[in-house]
Amino acid sequence: MDLITVEDIHAAAERIKGTAVRTPLLPCTWTETDRPLWLKPENLQPIGAFKIRGAANAMARIPAADRARGVVAYSSGNHAQAVAYVARQFGLPAAIVVPENTPVTKIEATRAHGAEVVVVPITDREIVAERLVAERGATLIPPFDHPDVIAGQGTIGLEIAADLPDVELVLVPVSGGGLLSGVATAIKALCPDAAVVGVEPELAADTAASLAAGRRVEWSTHDRARTIADGLRAAPSELTFAHLRERVDAVVTVTEEEIRSTVATLATRARLVAEPSGAVTTAAYLHRAADLPRGRTVAVVSGGNLDRDLLVTLLS
């Protein structure tokens, strides 16, 4: 299976200029001095999450003759918003299929970007998306299982390498694996001495189980849906798992309570609003130190889209 290269990621970076924001690295002065931490705040993207990068790169690659038929995506929320936002920028019609447990905030935001939203049972989103593609002749923009999407997400790694070339550890949330695959590809090419570690919830720890077994281990959709980190409920594909086996050093897990408390920590100490999925990397830094290499660390805060009521609850 062909893996993406750092050259693919450099090309993606050129394509997404003007659509995705080049987010900064934020130093955290409230952490251990011998384990300095920087946050990569992808919650500052126009749609509040990193997904805009992969969506923009994939849509920029659609042939001109196919664009009028539009795009279709399936997503639990952030990819939905990204595709809707980028499609509007490109002047393309977009239909987004979301599971019925998607936070209302993310559904409303997707509609606000002008996309058609189709709400379906949690197990049906891919089936319905494929049907819409067949009916409309549209282009499918998957949330992670595509080289162009992976390369777009990998631009985060390019920016980390440019801003902190002596980074020693990069922590990345993992769900379907597109973000971790792309960032690991960039970091291993540009900062080969740095470790790249994925982070996922204990209640959706299929990636950790898969890497330990040397093959993809299936967890049921309903089991993965137990975690509060709604953006981390997908499972790696054959394509992303191939990248993870080749380029990721380890995957660690965090508990629901650690995720919840870290959302509050990021809000009060770092002044960042992070959704639970975006908080898992900082949770690992704070609560899984014994399982991680020491040294200059970057934690990717993948997004900040969460319901206001949930944020109030987590801060109380």
Short mmCIF file of C-alpha atoms in Angstrom, two decimals:
data_model
loop_
_atom_site.label_atom_id
_atom_site.label_comp_id
_atom_site.label_asym_id
_atom_site.label_seq_id
_atom_site.Cartn_x
_atom_site.Cartn_y
_atom_site.Cartn_z
CA MET A 1 0.00 0.00 0.00
CA ASP A 2 1.40 3.40 -0.99
CA LEU A 3 1.86 5.85 1.89
CA ILE A 4 1.86 9.61 1.49
CA THR A 5 5.19 11.45 1.52
CA VAL A 6 6.38 14.74 2.93
CA GLU A 7 6.41 16.04 -0.65
CA ASP A 8 2.65 15.36 -0.80
CA ILE A 9 2.25 17.41 2.36
CA HIS A 10 4.32 20.31 1.03
CA ALA A 11 2.10 20.35 -2.08
CA ALA A 12 -0.99 20.34 0.15
CA ALA A 13 0.35 23.31 2.09
CA GLU A 14 0.44 25.37 -1.09
CA ARG A 15 -3.11 24.37 -2.04
CA ILE A 16 -4.69 25.26 1.30
CA LYS A 17 -3.11 28.70 1.65
CA GLY A 18 -5.84 31.28 2.09
CA THR A 19 -8.36 28.70 3.30
CA ALA A 20 -6.79 27.18 6.42
CA VAL A 21 -5.06 29.31 9.06
CA ARG A 22 -1.41 28.74 9.93
CA THR A 23 -1.88 28.29 13.66
CA PRO A 24 0.88 29.27 16.12
CA LEU A 25 2.63 27.24 18.79
CA LEU A 26 1.62 28.54 22.21
CA PRO A 27 4.15 28.03 25.02
CA CYS A 28 2.65 26.92 28.33
CA THR A 29 4.39 28.52 31.30
CA TRP A 30 2.24 26.64 33.83
CA THR A 31 3.75 23.20 33.12
CA GLU A 32 6.87 21.36 34.30
CA THR A 33 10.05 23.20 33.33
CA ASP A 34 11.87 19.97 32.44
CA ARG A 35 8.98 18.93 30.19
CA PRO A 36 8.18 22.18 28.36
CA LEU A 37 4.85 22.14 26.54
CA TRP A 38 3.59 24.00 23.48
CA LEU A 39 -0.01 23.81 22.27
CA LYS A 40 -0.92 23.71 18.58
CA PRO A 41 -4.39 25.35 18.70
CA GLU A 42 -6.34 24.06 15.72
CA ASN A 43 -9.48 25.27 17.50
CA LEU A 44 -8.51 28.66 16.03
CA GLN A 45 -9.30 27.50 12.48
CA PRO A 46 -12.29 29.21 10.78
CA ILE A 47 -14.47 26.16 11.47
CA GLY A 48 -12.93 25.52 14.89
CA ALA A 49 -10.97 22.38 14.01
CA PHE A 50 -8.10 20.94 11.96
CA LYS A 51 -10.44 19.21 9.50
CA ILE A 52 -10.45 22.27 7.25
CA ARG A 53 -6.93 21.35 6.08
CA GLY A 54 -7.77 17.94 4.66
CA ALA A 55 -11.08 19.11 3.22
CA ALA A 56 -9.42 22.02 1.43
CA ASN A 57 -6.67 19.88 -0.05
CA ALA A 58 -9.08 17.19 -1.23
CA MET A 59 -11.49 19.66 -2.82
CA ALA A 60 -8.69 21.56 -4.51
CA ARG A 61 -7.81 18.29 -6.26
CA ILE A 62 -11.30 17.68 -7.73
CA PRO A 63 -11.20 17.97 -11.55
CA ALA A 64 -12.96 21.07 -12.87
CA ALA A 65 -15.39 18.95 -14.89
CA ASP A 66 -16.66 17.23 -11.72
CA ARG A 67 -17.10 20.24 -9.47
CA ALA A 68 -20.61 21.26 -10.55
CA ARG A 69 -21.99 17.95 -9.22
CA GLY A 70 -20.79 18.89 -5.76
CA VAL A 71 -19.41 16.95 -2.84
CA VAL A 72 -20.73 14.55 -0.21
CA ALA A 73 -19.22 13.82 3.20
CA TYR A 74 -20.09 11.80 6.29
CA SER A 75 -18.98 13.03 9.69
CA SER A 76 -19.69 13.28 13.40
CA GLY A 77 -19.25 17.03 13.20
CA ASN A 78 -15.93 18.73 12.52
CA HIS A 79 -15.34 17.21 9.08
CA ALA A 80 -18.94 18.12 8.28
CA GLN A 81 -18.28 21.77 9.07
CA ALA A 82 -14.99 21.72 7.20
CA VAL A 83 -16.47 20.32 3.99
CA ALA A 84 -19.43 22.70 4.20
CA TYR A 85 -17.17 25.70 4.75
CA VAL A 86 -14.67 24.84 2.02
CA ALA A 87 -17.42 23.91 -0.44
CA ARG A 88 -18.95 27.35 0.03
CA GLN A 89 -15.53 28.94 -0.54
CA PHE A 90 -15.13 26.93 -3.74
CA GLY A 91 -18.74 27.48 -4.88
CA LEU A 92 -19.64 23.77 -4.72
CA PRO A 93 -22.93 22.24 -3.49
CA ALA A 94 -22.40 20.02 -0.46
CA ALA A 95 -24.45 17.32 1.27
CA ILE A 96 -23.29 16.11 4.68
CA VAL A 97 -24.48 12.91 6.35
CA VAL A 98 -24.23 12.99 10.16
CA PRO A 99 -25.16 10.41 12.83
CA GLU A 100 -28.08 11.20 15.10
CA ASN A 101 -25.79 11.54 18.16
CA THR A 102 -23.88 14.48 16.60
CA PRO A 103 -23.84 17.53 18.91
CA VAL A 104 -26.49 20.07 17.91
CA THR A 105 -23.85 22.81 17.82
CA LYS A 106 -21.99 21.01 15.03
CA ILE A 107 -25.15 20.32 13.01
CA GLU A 108 -26.26 23.94 13.22
CA ALA A 109 -22.80 25.18 12.25
CA THR A 110 -22.74 22.87 9.23
CA ARG A 111 -26.12 24.15 8.03
CA ALA A 112 -24.98 27.73 8.62
CA HIS A 113 -22.21 27.18 6.06
CA GLY A 114 -24.86 26.40 3.45
CA ALA A 115 -24.67 22.60 3.30
CA GLU A 116 -27.55 20.16 3.15
CA VAL A 117 -27.46 18.05 6.33
CA VAL A 118 -28.87 14.51 6.39
CA VAL A 119 -29.25 13.00 9.90
CA VAL A 120 -29.20 9.19 10.04
CA PRO A 121 -28.79 6.37 12.59
CA ILE A 122 -25.23 6.05 13.85
CA THR A 123 -24.49 2.90 11.82
CA ASP A 124 -25.85 4.24 8.50
CA ARG A 125 -23.84 7.34 7.71
CA GLU A 126 -21.38 5.77 5.26
CA ILE A 127 -24.10 3.79 3.48
CA VAL A 128 -26.26 6.88 3.00
CA ALA A 129 -23.29 8.97 1.86
CA GLU A 130 -22.37 6.38 -0.78
CA ARG A 131 -25.98 6.35 -2.01
CA LEU A 132 -25.98 10.13 -2.40
CA VAL A 133 -22.70 9.99 -4.33
CA ALA A 134 -24.19 7.41 -6.71
CA GLU A 135 -27.44 9.34 -7.16
CA ARG A 136 -25.85 12.73 -7.74
CA GLY A 137 -22.53 11.90 -9.35
CA ALA A 138 -20.91 13.91 -6.56
CA THR A 139 -17.38 13.50 -5.18
CA LEU A 140 -17.02 11.84 -1.80
CA ILE A 141 -14.74 13.66 0.66
CA PRO A 142 -14.11 11.07 3.39
CA PRO A 143 -13.10 12.23 6.88
CA PHE A 144 -9.76 10.40 6.90
CA ASP A 145 -9.54 7.49 4.45
CA HIS A 146 -7.99 9.33 1.50
CA PRO A 147 -4.40 10.35 0.65
CA ASP A 148 -5.38 13.97 -0.10
CA VAL A 149 -7.15 14.29 3.25
CA ILE A 150 -4.19 12.78 5.10
CA ALA A 151 -1.75 15.09 3.30
CA GLY A 152 -3.85 18.12 4.19
CA GLN A 153 -3.88 17.21 7.86
CA GLY A 154 -0.13 16.64 7.67
CA THR A 155 0.45 20.35 7.11
CA ILE A 156 0.14 20.69 10.88
CA GLY A 157 3.35 18.68 11.15
CA LEU A 158 5.11 20.98 8.67
CA GLU A 159 4.23 23.98 10.84
CA ILE A 160 5.37 22.29 14.05
CA ALA A 161 8.71 21.35 12.45
CA ALA A 162 9.22 24.91 11.18
CA ASP A 163 8.33 26.58 14.49
CA LEU A 164 10.06 24.11 16.86
CA PRO A 165 12.67 22.15 14.88
CA ASP A 166 14.12 20.63 18.07
CA VAL A 167 10.78 19.21 19.20
CA GLU A 168 11.18 15.89 21.00
CA LEU A 169 7.59 14.66 21.35
CA VAL A 170 4.43 15.39 19.37
CA LEU A 171 1.09 14.28 20.86
CA VAL A 172 -1.77 13.87 18.38
CA PRO A 173 -5.39 12.77 18.88
CA VAL A 174 -6.29 9.59 17.01
CA SER A 175 -9.64 8.33 15.78
CA GLY A 176 -9.84 7.41 12.10
CA GLY A 177 -6.13 8.14 11.97
CA GLY A 178 -5.92 10.73 9.20
CA LEU A 179 -4.54 13.49 11.44
CA LEU A 180 -2.02 11.23 13.15
CA SER A 181 -0.95 9.68 9.83
CA GLY A 182 -0.30 13.06 8.25
CA VAL A 183 1.44 14.66 11.23
CA ALA A 184 3.63 11.59 11.78
CA THR A 185 4.67 11.61 8.12
CA ALA A 186 5.79 15.23 8.31
CA ILE A 187 7.51 14.98 11.69
CA LYS A 188 9.40 11.78 10.90
CA ALA A 189 10.70 13.35 7.67
CA LEU A 190 11.66 16.73 9.12
CA CYS A 191 12.40 15.97 12.81
CA PRO A 192 13.46 12.31 12.69
CA ASP A 193 14.61 12.23 16.31
CA ALA A 194 11.19 13.28 17.63
CA ALA A 195 8.67 10.74 18.93
CA VAL A 196 5.10 10.87 17.62
CA VAL A 197 2.49 9.48 20.00
CA GLY A 198 -1.23 9.14 19.41
CA VAL A 199 -3.76 9.71 22.18
CA GLU A 200 -7.26 8.25 22.38
CA PRO A 201 -9.94 7.72 25.04
CA GLU A 202 -9.91 4.47 26.99
CA LEU A 203 -13.53 3.97 25.90
CA ALA A 204 -12.53 4.10 22.22
CA ALA A 205 -9.08 2.54 22.39
CA ASP A 206 -9.27 0.47 19.23
CA THR A 207 -6.11 2.00 17.75
CA ALA A 208 -4.03 1.10 20.80
CA ALA A 209 -5.45 -2.42 20.70
CA SER A 210 -4.78 -2.69 16.97
CA LEU A 211 -1.15 -1.58 17.19
CA ALA A 212 -0.57 -3.97 20.10
CA ALA A 213 -2.05 -6.83 18.06
CA GLY A 214 -0.29 -5.90 14.81
CA ARG A 215 -3.60 -5.86 12.96
CA ARG A 216 -6.81 -3.85 13.02
CA VAL A 217 -8.96 -4.84 15.99
CA GLU A 218 -12.63 -4.01 15.53
CA TRP A 219 -14.58 -2.27 18.30
CA SER A 220 -18.31 -1.87 17.79
CA THR A 221 -19.71 1.52 16.86
CA HIS A 222 -21.78 1.56 20.02
CA ASP A 223 -18.77 0.79 22.23
CA ARG A 224 -16.79 3.65 20.70
CA ALA A 225 -19.78 5.98 21.12
CA ARG A 226 -19.46 5.81 24.93
CA THR A 227 -16.71 8.41 25.13
CA ILE A 228 -17.44 12.08 25.63
CA ALA A 229 -14.82 12.75 22.92
CA ASP A 230 -17.34 12.61 20.07
CA GLY A 231 -14.68 13.42 17.46
CA LEU A 232 -12.68 10.32 18.39
CA ARG A 233 -15.29 7.64 17.79
CA ALA A 234 -14.13 6.43 14.37
CA ALA A 235 -11.79 3.50 13.66
CA PRO A 236 -8.65 3.51 11.48
CA SER A 237 -8.96 2.35 7.88
CA GLU A 238 -6.51 0.04 6.14
CA LEU A 239 -4.82 3.13 4.67
CA THR A 240 -4.43 5.05 7.90
CA PHE A 241 -3.47 1.96 9.90
CA ALA A 242 -0.65 1.31 7.43
CA HIS A 243 0.67 4.81 8.15
CA LEU A 244 0.31 4.38 11.91
CA ARG A 245 2.19 1.07 11.97
CA GLU A 246 5.04 2.56 9.96
CA ARG A 247 5.38 6.03 11.46
CA VAL A 248 3.88 6.27 14.95
CA ASP A 249 5.92 5.40 18.02
CA ALA A 250 3.06 4.60 20.41
CA VAL A 251 -0.55 5.27 21.36
CA VAL A 252 -1.61 6.06 24.92
CA THR A 253 -5.10 6.32 26.38
CA VAL A 254 -6.77 8.70 28.81
CA THR A 255 -9.85 8.31 30.99
CA GLU A 256 -13.13 10.19 30.69
CA GLU A 257 -12.45 12.06 33.93
CA GLU A 258 -8.99 13.08 32.72
CA ILE A 259 -10.49 14.40 29.48
CA ARG A 260 -13.19 16.33 31.33
CA SER A 261 -10.79 17.93 33.79
CA THR A 262 -8.36 18.88 31.02
CA VAL A 263 -11.05 20.80 29.12
CA ALA A 264 -11.34 22.96 32.23
CA THR A 265 -7.57 23.22 32.62
CA LEU A 266 -7.14 24.42 29.03
CA ALA A 267 -9.88 27.00 29.50
CA THR A 268 -8.56 28.39 32.77
CA ARG A 269 -4.79 28.03 32.35
CA ALA A 270 -4.23 28.26 28.58
CA ARG A 271 -7.30 30.41 27.81
CA LEU A 272 -8.32 27.96 25.07
CA VAL A 273 -11.75 26.47 24.50
CA ALA A 274 -11.08 22.85 23.54
CA GLU A 275 -13.68 20.19 22.87
CA PRO A 276 -13.06 16.87 24.65
CA SER A 277 -11.50 15.37 21.52
CA GLY A 278 -9.05 18.27 21.32
CA ALA A 279 -8.16 18.02 25.02
CA VAL A 280 -6.93 14.40 25.00
CA THR A 281 -3.33 15.26 24.12
CA THR A 282 -2.96 17.72 26.99
CA ALA A 283 -4.67 15.15 29.21
CA ALA A 284 -1.98 12.65 28.26
CA TYR A 285 0.75 15.20 29.02
CA LEU A 286 -0.78 15.93 32.44
CA HIS A 287 -1.81 12.40 33.47
CA ARG A 288 0.32 9.92 31.50
CA ALA A 289 3.81 11.33 32.04
CA ALA A 290 5.19 7.92 33.01
CA ASP A 291 4.14 6.54 29.62
CA LEU A 292 5.68 9.33 27.54
CA PRO A 293 9.18 10.40 26.50
CA ARG A 294 10.37 13.54 28.28
CA GLY A 295 11.51 16.69 26.54
CA ARG A 296 10.10 19.50 24.42
CA THR A 297 6.50 18.52 23.75
CA VAL A 298 3.83 19.74 21.35
CA ALA A 299 0.21 18.79 22.00
CA VAL A 300 -2.14 19.21 19.06
CA VAL A 301 -5.44 20.71 20.25
CA SER A 302 -7.47 19.42 17.34
CA GLY A 303 -10.68 21.38 17.84
CA GLY A 304 -12.88 23.56 20.01
CA ASN A 305 -16.43 22.84 18.90
CA LEU A 306 -18.59 21.81 21.83
CA ASP A 307 -22.07 22.61 23.09
CA ARG A 308 -22.25 25.60 25.41
CA ASP A 309 -24.11 23.57 28.05
CA LEU A 310 -21.38 20.93 28.03
CA LEU A 311 -18.70 23.57 28.41
CA VAL A 312 -20.52 25.05 31.39
CA THR A 313 -20.80 21.58 32.94
CA LEU A 314 -17.12 20.83 32.43
CA LEU A 315 -16.09 24.17 33.92
CA SER A 316 -18.30 23.84 36.99
#
